[in-house]
Amino acid sequence: MLRQETRVPVWLPGTLSVASCIGLWVVATTFEFVGPARLPGPKDLWESFEQLMDPGYAGGTLPQQVWFSVRLVLAGFAVAIVTGVPLGILMGMSRRAEALINPAFLVIRPIPPLAWIPLAILWFGLGNGAKIFVIWFGAFVPALINTYTGVRSVDPGLIAAARVHGARPWHVLFEVVVPGALPLIFTGLRLALQASWTALVAAELVGAFYGLGRVLMTAARDIYPGMIAAAMICVALLGASMTYLLGLAEAKATPWRNR
Amino acid sequence: MALATQHPGLRWLPYSLAGAAIFLAVWSLLPQAGIVPSALLPSPMAVGKTFFELTQEPFAGYTIQQHLLSSFIRFASGFGLAAAIGVPLGLLMGWYRWLDRAVAPIFETIRFIAPIAWLPFAVLWFGTGIGGPILIIFSGAFPACLINAYRGARLTQGFLIEAAETLGAKPRHIITEVVMPSALPSIVAGLRIGAGVGWQSLIGAELIVVSSGVGYLMVQGQGNLATEKVMAGMVAIGCVGVLIDVALRAAERHFRRFEQA
Amino acid sequence: RAQNIGVSYQPALYWSLPFFIATEKGWWKEVGLDPKFSSFPSGAPQVAAVPAKSWDVGGTGSAPAVLGAARVNLITIGIINDQSSINALMARPNEAEAILANPTSLKGKQILLTTNSTGEYAAISCLGKWGLKPNDVQMVNLGQADVIAAFSGGNGALAGLWAPNMFTLEKRAGARTLCTGKEGGVRIVTALVARADFAKENPKQVAAFLAVISRGLEWQKKNKSEAFELMKRWYKQGGVELDDRFLQQEIDIQPNFYLEDQLRAFDRSKGPSDMDQWFAGLGAYLKSTGTLKEAPDTRAFITDEYLKMVRDDPKLRKFAAGD
Amino acid sequence: MSSIRFERISRTFRVGGQLVPALADIDLHVDEREFVAIVGPSGCGKTTLLRMAAGLDHPTSGRVLVGGRPVTGPGPDRAVVFQQFALFPWKTIRDNIGFGLKCTGVSRAQREPIVERYLKVMGLDGHGDAYPHQLSGGMQQRVALARSYALEPEVLLMDEPFGALDAQTRIDMQEELIRLSRVHPRTVLFITHSVDEAVYLADRVVAMDRRPGRVREIMDIAQIRRSEKWGELPVEEVMDLESFNHLRTRIWRLLRRGDGEASGHGVVDNPPLRTQPAQKTKLRRAQ
Amino acid sequence: MSSIRFERISRTFRVGGQLVPALADIDLHVDEREFVAIVGPSGCGKTTLLRMAAGLDHPTSGRVLVGGRPVTGPGPDRAVVFQQFALFPWKTIRDNIGFGLKCTGVSRAQREPIVERYLKVMGLDGHGDAYPHQLSGGMQQRVALARSYALEPEVLLMDEPFGALDAQTRIDMQEELIRLSRVHPRTVLFITHSVDEAVYLADRVVAMDRRPGRVREIMDIAQIRRSEKWGELPVEEVMDLESFNHLRTRIWRLLRRGDGEASGHGVVDNPPLRTQPAQKTKLRRAQ
Ligand SMILES: Nc1ncnc2c1ncn2[C@@H]1O[C@H](COP(=O)(O)OP(=O)(O)OP(=O)(O)O)[C@@H](O)[C@H]1O
Ligand SMILES: Nc1ncnc2c1ncn2[C@@H]1O[C@H](COP(=O)(O)OP(=O)(O)OP(=O)(O)O)[C@@H](O)[C@H]1O
Ligand SMILES: [Mg+2]
Ligand SMILES: [Mg+2]
């Protein structure tokens, strides 16, 4: 923090801004400054949620849709961790590996998840594999890059210290490099989590039976603003709460950074 | 974002070349060995040839350069807006605690909404205007611009700020002459990530109004199962993405010349 | 002085060919219109762009026309052609016979199609013909392009496609058409639509628009070979590359509605018109999928008011007839 | 017009919910144009005291007056020189020196001659367009001094300004400072860990105690330094003087005794709280 | 079995395409159980020399022998204590101290009593489960010492180990080191910027020159320190001894003269190259 604390309670500005946004929305929609066809009002939103709970929408009820999406996101995110982090460590530790992998990585990296869908369908069919692949692709890149940066930023003094105390390469890796890179790895994981959620919509374009992405796309095709907003709110809240959980995991995994 | 920043030097060039060769070889072998039908994964040669043809002959109304140009204009507007709002807002949030607390709860939830998820509202709000694509690209690029400017501002060395204060600096001096230059590396990193994501959101943006753009080219190519056209589009997107990144890195080097020995 | 009008369509489709012809021939100006075109990849964004007043009149599928009536106050003012035969269920060549011989074998299988579309409407009708209910199979929702990719990749038992995608699949994968909407007993037409408020304020322009499209249809009938060449150009511009054989097939199985056909279809003098029945069927389908809570009253949004204006205005009528 | 008065200053910090007294009941004044050095164990509140004079921190009770007026915030009348130099890495030497002037609204044209003069005074001519990282530590600290001097402040506050320099450069800078204070005498509050440095530079040396920070003793050196003309001798000659060594050892004893009393025996500095220099504390606050 | 020999060592660095000699023709040996301190201006190659003994760097020509065998890489027989402590922030004090033992394959059960012993020896009992950032600088440096001592190395290499500590803590640590070397005598190569420290601790003090780094003079103190029993007196008493002050001033003169000769006059250290402590150079290299 740069500025000195003021006497304003911590929660106040956030509450005020959220409240004023909601207030603005309620006013704008109830007095129809913005038509219901363009921005759903509170009532539309409530009805959409009701419909989503019972009888359901786009092939399933809210719990089904959420459960399906969360599973996909977690699977894609997990695969991104187990591939991106080790590869990032490898590239960070070995110039040779970096030079070898970089060209392919550079070309593939800017390709949008959406563009992978046809290939994903081809390689993994219409099952969850293709969806997980699309999510993985979005999450893999930040996981790898941040791990790489983290490894590269480990204080060489600490590596030297480990070596003069008799550390073998695997000691250096597991006792120095990995813990040293851990804070940045977690930064990467946060970004990867966000990427997983944002890739979800694209992933569920691959013939999903359930899922919030499917709800969103169906609602878009049905021109159903209330439902679109409902799905967006669900995705946003789920994403934010999973990030919160990740923060707890980070605190657990890096106890030395807690005060 | 250091991967491409590194100058591995000539020493590592052979490895990079080998890496590129392996990549191309695997790509060519997959369709040739029949592991993947070439209708769905054309060889690099076929893609290259198609790419070249697309530069000569219009497809879906325009040549690929023209598609790229109209995509780029959309991208530049959306990304420009994201940078113009995100960077100053991020810096101010880093400086003013109350602003941070006011914006954070909204921002921290909204950023999980995928750029293409905004597509329905983009159409409802802006119709066929350029506003739609801008909204989508903006929503892709904005979080990175904001977060990095914010992080950079927050990591400004406290003693530099205090030094400025004791030299008579007002808040505006501190923000423009201390916090911003100090956050610059982080800001540029954010711009690079933001540009990447914004550019990736392009296809989504071009699902709205069909008339031009690489995204449109790809959608049309996909509709005809002309996979080599889709992949030529991907290559074009990839190349422009890399070029944007290179340009931003050059800008970064320019602004950080004070660090070079 | 030419009047501004926003015209929307979907590119590279047979039904939107008249829009292209009219522009090529410079007919818009002749009726005093200065069109601003916007084109959309599908009906949903096209309808969604209405509240932003992005366009005033245009052509679209019948599902978006009904949806647009329910959601954004679109009215249907005319029709272009009959698409019942180009919404089809397709199978792999080696499996087609077996499925036809024993349709119940489809139970539990996957059908790849774009849900909430005329394609699904046609598919359901075909299933009905075979004695199957929608719930007997698994409908996998994919975009048309993804249906092609997935089906070629060995996914699904059947693919629900419309033209020209069905021909693309036929050309690429040798797929066979098993059943079309027509065989399933439903009528699917493309609609000419207008924003209700725009039509109310500018009836003359809406009528002029109808006249232009009608003239395009007439002209196609009279200049078959030239129309064929224009169609090829129109498809190529939209990035669709098909053999002449498929193009000809499209022309053959999609009969156009000329002015008098349209008037007949909209005629309510002997009770509900054909259009009322066709769109009521679609409305019921959209209700069954949960897209609409209530099917919109066809009488409220299908109107032949503007068609009659064309018929009753000698100048426009002459223009529409291409004379 | 530029004396510094600390009047019954106390400062308590809240650390993890607990109130920890950092300074208790400090009464101290620095006369106009006097050079006062403060020495004391780490964590005794030296930096906190100086920050209060700078207006960067505020007492829990008591008040700080500079030139007779209470301090309300930082200002260019009281220049601070920090241990870490605190130069702006993205500004050239010239722009670093001119920064304070720019902030106080001096036009570019008026700034230039002032900056040039201080470049010369500090032996930095020819380096005006370099960036800080291109200079050695000693030169960087000279830039920081020039930046403060360019504002012609009445009061200079220096917090271990030479702590980050190597021994030789440090001595050079000490001589430089002596020279400068002959040319431009100022009111100086100088914090150091080095007893040698304090004795060599100051008119008065304040020795502090910790937990909570208090003034233990104040030693007046002005007399001796003037009579023996320390200011005109090179450092190592002064260091060889008996009077110097005597004073130095006296302060040493004082400080060690104080510590011994506080913690019981020789091995000190055992608190679980970190007592590192304050900039680390500040970084922590910045996170 | 644990002497250190530098035989005609030269070391050249390639800096931006140019070859820069850092060390030229160094001949130096440290006998078994001898304590040798090296002083010299910043950048004279002290750290480079020590890194070679540690096996972290290699001479361009010449060779380094430890215990008669050429050095090929780092090893637990030569423990290094760094200025920045180089503790692992993610390990508790206990795990930091036990790190070397763990790496050399000592089982957890066998490690525990050793770690406990060094916690006690270093006055760290009760802090075993803390993380480094929770300790003061002096305590952190004691942990670093314990980590090295726990390996019971024959040779200790220390690169400005107390440079980051405040003056008091530094003195405490010096006394601690003297005490430890009475209990466990070791071969020690000790780098410092403080002449006082070098004279107080070492049997021999090596003064170096820079550009390129050379040995200027070696001073043998062992005799005096043994006859006057420095090892048994508190620091400030030693500092008051005439012999001490004499030696100290002599080395001071030597170093300053050396530098004066190199740069021409009093104001030194003006090169455009940075001459900050080597750890900064290393950080820069690491980026
Ligand atoms: N912002 C703060 N929050 C909590 N405690 C603080 C803060 N600033 C200082 N302290 C505490 O106040 C005491 C005095 O700190 P200060 O930095 O003034 O000491 P110092 O004498 O300058 O020490 P050093 O010689 O190490 O620089 C210390 O115990 C420190 O931990
Ligand atoms: N890896 C390297 N690459 C290039 N130059 C180097 C490298 N390491 C050291 N040098 C140079 O070699 C010289 C000696 O460096 P070294 O760090 O050994 O000095 P030092 O005596 O330890 O200095 P200090 O007292 O500041 O720590 C310096 O000029 C330094 O810049
Ligand atoms: Mg301090
Ligand atoms: Mg060194």
Short mmCIF file of N, CA, C and O in Angstrom, two decimals, chain D residues 150-235:
data_model
loop_
_atom_site.label_atom_id
_atom_site.label_comp_id
_atom_site.label_asym_id
_atom_site.label_seq_id
_atom_site.Cartn_x
_atom_site.Cartn_y
_atom_site.Cartn_z
N ALA D 150 20.13 21.28 -3.93
CA ALA D 150 19.63 22.17 -4.97
C ALA D 150 18.39 22.92 -4.51
O ALA D 150 18.08 24.00 -5.01
N LEU D 151 17.67 22.33 -3.56
CA LEU D 151 16.48 23.01 -3.05
C LEU D 151 16.85 24.09 -2.05
O LEU D 151 15.98 24.81 -1.57
N GLU D 152 18.15 24.17 -1.73
CA GLU D 152 18.64 25.09 -0.71
C GLU D 152 17.75 25.04 0.53
O GLU D 152 17.20 26.05 0.98
N PRO D 153 17.62 23.82 1.09
CA PRO D 153 16.75 23.70 2.27
C PRO D 153 17.48 24.24 3.49
O PRO D 153 18.71 24.28 3.52
N GLU D 154 16.73 24.68 4.45
CA GLU D 154 17.36 25.17 5.67
C GLU D 154 17.78 23.99 6.52
O GLU D 154 18.71 24.09 7.30
N VAL D 155 17.07 22.89 6.35
CA VAL D 155 17.31 21.74 7.21
C VAL D 155 17.62 20.52 6.35
O VAL D 155 16.97 20.27 5.34
N LEU D 156 18.66 19.79 6.73
CA LEU D 156 19.00 18.54 6.05
C LEU D 156 18.79 17.40 7.03
O LEU D 156 19.31 17.44 8.14
N LEU D 157 18.05 16.39 6.60
CA LEU D 157 17.82 15.23 7.44
C LEU D 157 18.44 14.03 6.74
O LEU D 157 18.10 13.73 5.60
N MET D 158 19.39 13.38 7.42
CA MET D 158 20.10 12.31 6.74
C MET D 158 20.01 11.03 7.56
O MET D 158 20.43 11.00 8.71
N ASP D 159 19.48 9.98 6.93
CA ASP D 159 19.28 8.71 7.63
C ASP D 159 20.29 7.69 7.12
O ASP D 159 20.11 7.10 6.06
N GLU D 160 21.33 7.48 7.89
CA GLU D 160 22.42 6.58 7.48
C GLU D 160 22.79 6.79 6.03
O GLU D 160 22.78 5.83 5.25
N PRO D 161 23.11 8.00 5.64
CA PRO D 161 23.28 8.26 4.21
C PRO D 161 24.43 7.47 3.61
O PRO D 161 24.44 7.23 2.41
N PHE D 162 25.41 7.07 4.43
CA PHE D 162 26.58 6.42 3.85
C PHE D 162 26.62 4.93 4.20
O PHE D 162 27.61 4.25 3.95
N GLY D 163 25.53 4.45 4.75
CA GLY D 163 25.51 3.06 5.21
C GLY D 163 25.69 2.06 4.08
O GLY D 163 26.21 0.96 4.29
N ALA D 164 25.28 2.42 2.88
CA ALA D 164 25.35 1.45 1.78
C ALA D 164 26.65 1.58 0.99
O ALA D 164 26.82 0.91 -0.01
N LEU D 165 27.54 2.44 1.43
CA LEU D 165 28.79 2.63 0.67
C LEU D 165 29.89 1.75 1.23
O LEU D 165 29.87 1.40 2.41
N ASP D 166 30.85 1.45 0.39
CA ASP D 166 31.98 0.71 0.95
C ASP D 166 32.87 1.66 1.74
O ASP D 166 32.75 2.88 1.63
N ALA D 167 33.73 1.09 2.54
CA ALA D 167 34.45 1.87 3.53
C ALA D 167 35.19 3.07 2.94
O ALA D 167 35.09 4.18 3.44
N GLN D 168 35.90 2.84 1.84
CA GLN D 168 36.66 3.96 1.27
C GLN D 168 35.75 5.08 0.81
O GLN D 168 35.94 6.24 1.17
N THR D 169 34.77 4.70 0.01
CA THR D 169 33.87 5.72 -0.52
C THR D 169 33.20 6.46 0.62
O THR D 169 32.97 7.66 0.56
N ARG D 170 32.91 5.73 1.65
CA ARG D 170 32.24 6.33 2.80
C ARG D 170 33.09 7.45 3.38
O ARG D 170 32.60 8.53 3.68
N ILE D 171 34.36 7.16 3.53
CA ILE D 171 35.26 8.18 4.08
C ILE D 171 35.31 9.39 3.15
O ILE D 171 35.28 10.55 3.60
N ASP D 172 35.38 9.13 1.87
CA ASP D 172 35.40 10.25 0.92
C ASP D 172 34.17 11.11 1.10
O ASP D 172 34.22 12.34 1.09
N MET D 173 33.03 10.46 1.24
CA MET D 173 31.78 11.21 1.36
C MET D 173 31.75 11.99 2.66
O MET D 173 31.19 13.10 2.72
N GLN D 174 32.33 11.42 3.70
CA GLN D 174 32.36 12.15 4.96
C GLN D 174 33.16 13.44 4.79
O GLN D 174 32.75 14.52 5.23
N GLU D 175 34.30 13.33 4.12
CA GLU D 175 35.11 14.52 3.89
C GLU D 175 34.34 15.54 3.05
O GLU D 175 34.37 16.75 3.31
N GLU D 176 33.63 15.00 2.04
CA GLU D 176 32.82 15.84 1.18
C GLU D 176 31.79 16.62 2.00
O GLU D 176 31.58 17.82 1.81
N LEU D 177 31.17 15.90 2.91
CA LEU D 177 30.11 16.51 3.71
C LEU D 177 30.69 17.62 4.58
O LEU D 177 30.09 18.69 4.73
N ILE D 178 31.86 17.35 5.16
CA ILE D 178 32.52 18.37 5.98
C ILE D 178 32.80 19.61 5.12
O ILE D 178 32.54 20.75 5.52
N ARG D 179 33.30 19.36 3.92
CA ARG D 179 33.61 20.47 3.02
C ARG D 179 32.34 21.28 2.70
O ARG D 179 32.32 22.51 2.79
N LEU D 180 31.30 20.54 2.36
CA LEU D 180 30.04 21.21 2.01
C LEU D 180 29.52 22.03 3.19
O LEU D 180 29.00 23.13 3.00
N SER D 181 29.65 21.49 4.41
CA SER D 181 29.05 22.24 5.51
C SER D 181 29.91 23.45 5.88
O SER D 181 29.45 24.34 6.58
N ARG D 182 31.16 23.43 5.39
CA ARG D 182 31.92 24.68 5.53
C ARG D 182 31.38 25.72 4.55
O ARG D 182 31.22 26.89 4.89
N VAL D 183 31.10 25.29 3.31
CA VAL D 183 30.65 26.22 2.27
C VAL D 183 29.20 26.66 2.51
O VAL D 183 28.88 27.84 2.47
N HIS D 184 28.31 25.68 2.69
CA HIS D 184 26.89 26.00 2.95
C HIS D 184 26.49 25.43 4.29
O HIS D 184 25.98 24.30 4.36
N PRO D 185 26.68 26.15 5.36
CA PRO D 185 26.28 25.56 6.65
C PRO D 185 24.76 25.41 6.73
O PRO D 185 24.01 26.27 6.24
N ARG D 186 24.34 24.27 7.23
CA ARG D 186 22.90 23.99 7.35
C ARG D 186 22.62 23.36 8.70
O ARG D 186 23.54 22.85 9.36
N THR D 187 21.35 23.34 9.05
CA THR D 187 20.93 22.56 10.21
C THR D 187 20.85 21.10 9.77
O THR D 187 20.14 20.79 8.82
N VAL D 188 21.61 20.23 10.44
CA VAL D 188 21.63 18.85 9.99
C VAL D 188 21.30 17.91 11.14
O VAL D 188 21.82 18.05 12.24
N LEU D 189 20.38 16.96 10.83
CA LEU D 189 20.13 15.86 11.75
C LEU D 189 20.62 14.62 11.03
O LEU D 189 20.16 14.31 9.92
N PHE D 190 21.59 13.94 11.62
CA PHE D 190 22.31 12.91 10.91
C PHE D 190 22.25 11.61 11.71
O PHE D 190 22.64 11.57 12.87
N ILE D 191 21.74 10.57 11.08
CA ILE D 191 21.65 9.28 11.77
C ILE D 191 22.71 8.35 11.25
O ILE D 191 22.95 8.28 10.04
N THR D 192 23.38 7.66 12.14
CA THR D 192 24.40 6.72 11.68
C THR D 192 24.53 5.57 12.66
O THR D 192 24.12 5.67 13.82
N HIS D 193 25.05 4.46 12.15
CA HIS D 193 25.39 3.36 13.03
C HIS D 193 26.86 3.42 13.43
O HIS D 193 27.29 2.68 14.29
N SER D 194 27.59 4.27 12.73
CA SER D 194 29.03 4.28 12.95
C SER D 194 29.40 5.36 13.95
O SER D 194 29.19 6.56 13.70
N VAL D 195 29.93 4.94 15.07
CA VAL D 195 30.33 5.90 16.09
C VAL D 195 31.42 6.80 15.53
O VAL D 195 31.42 8.02 15.74
N ASP D 196 32.37 6.21 14.79
CA ASP D 196 33.45 7.00 14.17
C ASP D 196 32.86 8.15 13.37
O ASP D 196 33.28 9.30 13.48
N GLU D 197 31.91 7.81 12.56
CA GLU D 197 31.32 8.80 11.67
C GLU D 197 30.66 9.92 12.47
O GLU D 197 30.84 11.11 12.17
N ALA D 198 29.91 9.51 13.49
CA ALA D 198 29.21 10.51 14.32
C ALA D 198 30.21 11.46 14.94
O ALA D 198 30.06 12.69 14.88
N VAL D 199 31.26 10.90 15.50
CA VAL D 199 32.23 11.75 16.19
C VAL D 199 32.96 12.65 15.19
O VAL D 199 33.22 13.81 15.46
N TYR D 200 33.25 12.10 14.03
CA TYR D 200 34.00 12.86 13.04
C TYR D 200 33.18 14.03 12.49
O TYR D 200 33.69 15.10 12.21
N LEU D 201 31.86 13.84 12.35
CA LEU D 201 31.05 14.83 11.65
C LEU D 201 30.35 15.83 12.56
O LEU D 201 30.17 17.00 12.19
N ALA D 202 29.90 15.39 13.73
CA ALA D 202 28.86 16.16 14.42
C ALA D 202 29.40 17.17 15.41
O ALA D 202 30.51 17.07 15.91
N ASP D 203 28.55 18.19 15.67
CA ASP D 203 28.79 19.10 16.78
C ASP D 203 28.35 18.47 18.09
O ASP D 203 28.99 18.63 19.12
N ARG D 204 27.23 17.77 17.99
CA ARG D 204 26.77 17.03 19.17
C ARG D 204 26.37 15.62 18.74
O ARG D 204 25.83 15.44 17.65
N VAL D 205 26.64 14.65 19.60
CA VAL D 205 26.24 13.28 19.31
C VAL D 205 25.21 12.86 20.35
O VAL D 205 25.43 13.01 21.54
N VAL D 206 24.08 12.38 19.85
CA VAL D 206 23.03 11.91 20.73
C VAL D 206 23.07 10.39 20.75
O VAL D 206 22.97 9.75 19.71
N ALA D 207 23.23 9.82 21.92
CA ALA D 207 23.21 8.35 22.03
C ALA D 207 21.84 7.94 22.54
O ALA D 207 21.34 8.51 23.51
N MET D 208 21.25 6.99 21.86
CA MET D 208 19.90 6.58 22.25
C MET D 208 19.87 5.16 22.78
O MET D 208 20.72 4.34 22.51
N ASP D 209 18.83 4.89 23.53
CA ASP D 209 18.50 3.61 24.13
C ASP D 209 17.31 3.04 23.40
O ASP D 209 16.55 3.77 22.81
N ARG D 210 17.12 1.72 23.57
CA ARG D 210 15.92 1.23 22.91
C ARG D 210 14.93 0.58 23.88
O ARG D 210 15.25 0.30 25.01
N ARG D 211 13.79 0.34 23.32
CA ARG D 211 12.68 -0.33 24.01
C ARG D 211 12.30 0.35 25.30
O ARG D 211 12.57 -0.16 26.37
N PRO D 212 11.58 1.40 25.34
CA PRO D 212 11.31 2.23 24.15
C PRO D 212 12.49 3.16 23.89
O PRO D 212 13.36 3.30 24.75
N GLY D 213 12.51 3.78 22.72
CA GLY D 213 13.59 4.67 22.37
C GLY D 213 13.62 5.90 23.27
O GLY D 213 12.60 6.56 23.48
N ARG D 214 14.79 6.14 23.85
CA ARG D 214 14.97 7.30 24.72
C ARG D 214 16.33 7.90 24.43
O ARG D 214 17.21 7.23 23.95
N VAL D 215 16.49 9.17 24.81
CA VAL D 215 17.82 9.76 24.71
C VAL D 215 18.60 9.35 25.95
O VAL D 215 18.16 9.57 27.07
N ARG D 216 19.76 8.67 25.70
CA ARG D 216 20.56 8.24 26.85
C ARG D 216 21.53 9.33 27.28
O ARG D 216 21.64 9.65 28.46
N GLU D 217 22.21 9.89 26.31
CA GLU D 217 23.19 10.91 26.66
C GLU D 217 23.48 11.76 25.44
O GLU D 217 23.38 11.29 24.30
N ILE D 218 23.83 13.01 25.67
CA ILE D 218 24.20 13.87 24.56
C ILE D 218 25.61 14.39 24.81
O ILE D 218 25.92 14.85 25.91
N MET D 219 26.46 14.23 23.81
CA MET D 219 27.85 14.62 23.97
C MET D 219 28.18 15.82 23.09
O MET D 219 27.90 15.77 21.89
N ASP D 220 28.75 16.82 23.67
CA ASP D 220 29.05 18.01 22.88
C ASP D 220 30.50 17.97 22.41
O ASP D 220 31.42 17.90 23.21
N ILE D 221 30.70 17.97 21.12
CA ILE D 221 32.04 17.82 20.56
C ILE D 221 32.51 19.12 19.94
O ILE D 221 33.68 19.31 19.66
N ALA D 222 31.56 20.03 19.72
CA ALA D 222 31.85 21.26 18.97
C ALA D 222 33.13 21.94 19.41
O ALA D 222 33.97 22.33 18.58
N GLN D 223 33.28 22.05 20.71
CA GLN D 223 34.47 22.68 21.28
C GLN D 223 35.75 22.06 20.74
O GLN D 223 36.58 22.72 20.13
N ILE D 224 35.87 20.74 20.98
CA ILE D 224 37.10 20.05 20.62
C ILE D 224 37.36 20.15 19.12
O ILE D 224 38.47 20.46 18.69
N ARG D 225 36.32 19.89 18.34
CA ARG D 225 36.52 19.86 16.89
C ARG D 225 36.98 21.22 16.40
O ARG D 225 37.77 21.32 15.47
N ARG D 226 36.45 22.29 17.05
CA ARG D 226 36.87 23.61 16.59
C ARG D 226 38.31 23.90 17.04
O ARG D 226 39.13 24.33 16.26
N SER D 227 38.59 23.57 18.29
CA SER D 227 39.92 23.91 18.79
C SER D 227 41.00 23.08 18.08
O SER D 227 42.08 23.58 17.79
N GLU D 228 40.69 21.83 17.77
CA GLU D 228 41.71 20.99 17.11
C GLU D 228 41.61 21.06 15.59
O GLU D 228 42.31 20.33 14.89
N LYS D 229 40.69 21.85 15.08
CA LYS D 229 40.53 22.04 13.63
C LYS D 229 40.36 20.72 12.87
O LYS D 229 40.99 20.49 11.83
N TRP D 230 39.49 19.87 13.40
CA TRP D 230 39.24 18.60 12.72
C TRP D 230 38.79 18.79 11.28
O TRP D 230 39.13 18.03 10.39
N GLY D 231 37.97 19.82 11.12
CA GLY D 231 37.38 20.04 9.81
C GLY D 231 38.38 20.21 8.70
O GLY D 231 38.06 20.00 7.52
N GLU D 232 39.63 20.57 9.07
CA GLU D 232 40.60 20.82 8.01
C GLU D 232 41.56 19.65 7.81
O GLU D 232 42.44 19.72 6.95
N LEU D 233 41.41 18.61 8.63
CA LEU D 233 42.33 17.47 8.51
C LEU D 233 41.68 16.34 7.72
O LEU D 233 40.46 16.20 7.73
N PRO D 234 42.49 15.51 7.07
CA PRO D 234 41.92 14.31 6.44
C PRO D 234 41.43 13.34 7.51
O PRO D 234 41.92 13.37 8.65
N VAL D 235 40.52 12.51 7.14
CA VAL D 235 39.89 11.62 8.12
C VAL D 235 40.90 10.84 8.93
O VAL D 235 40.84 10.80 10.16
#
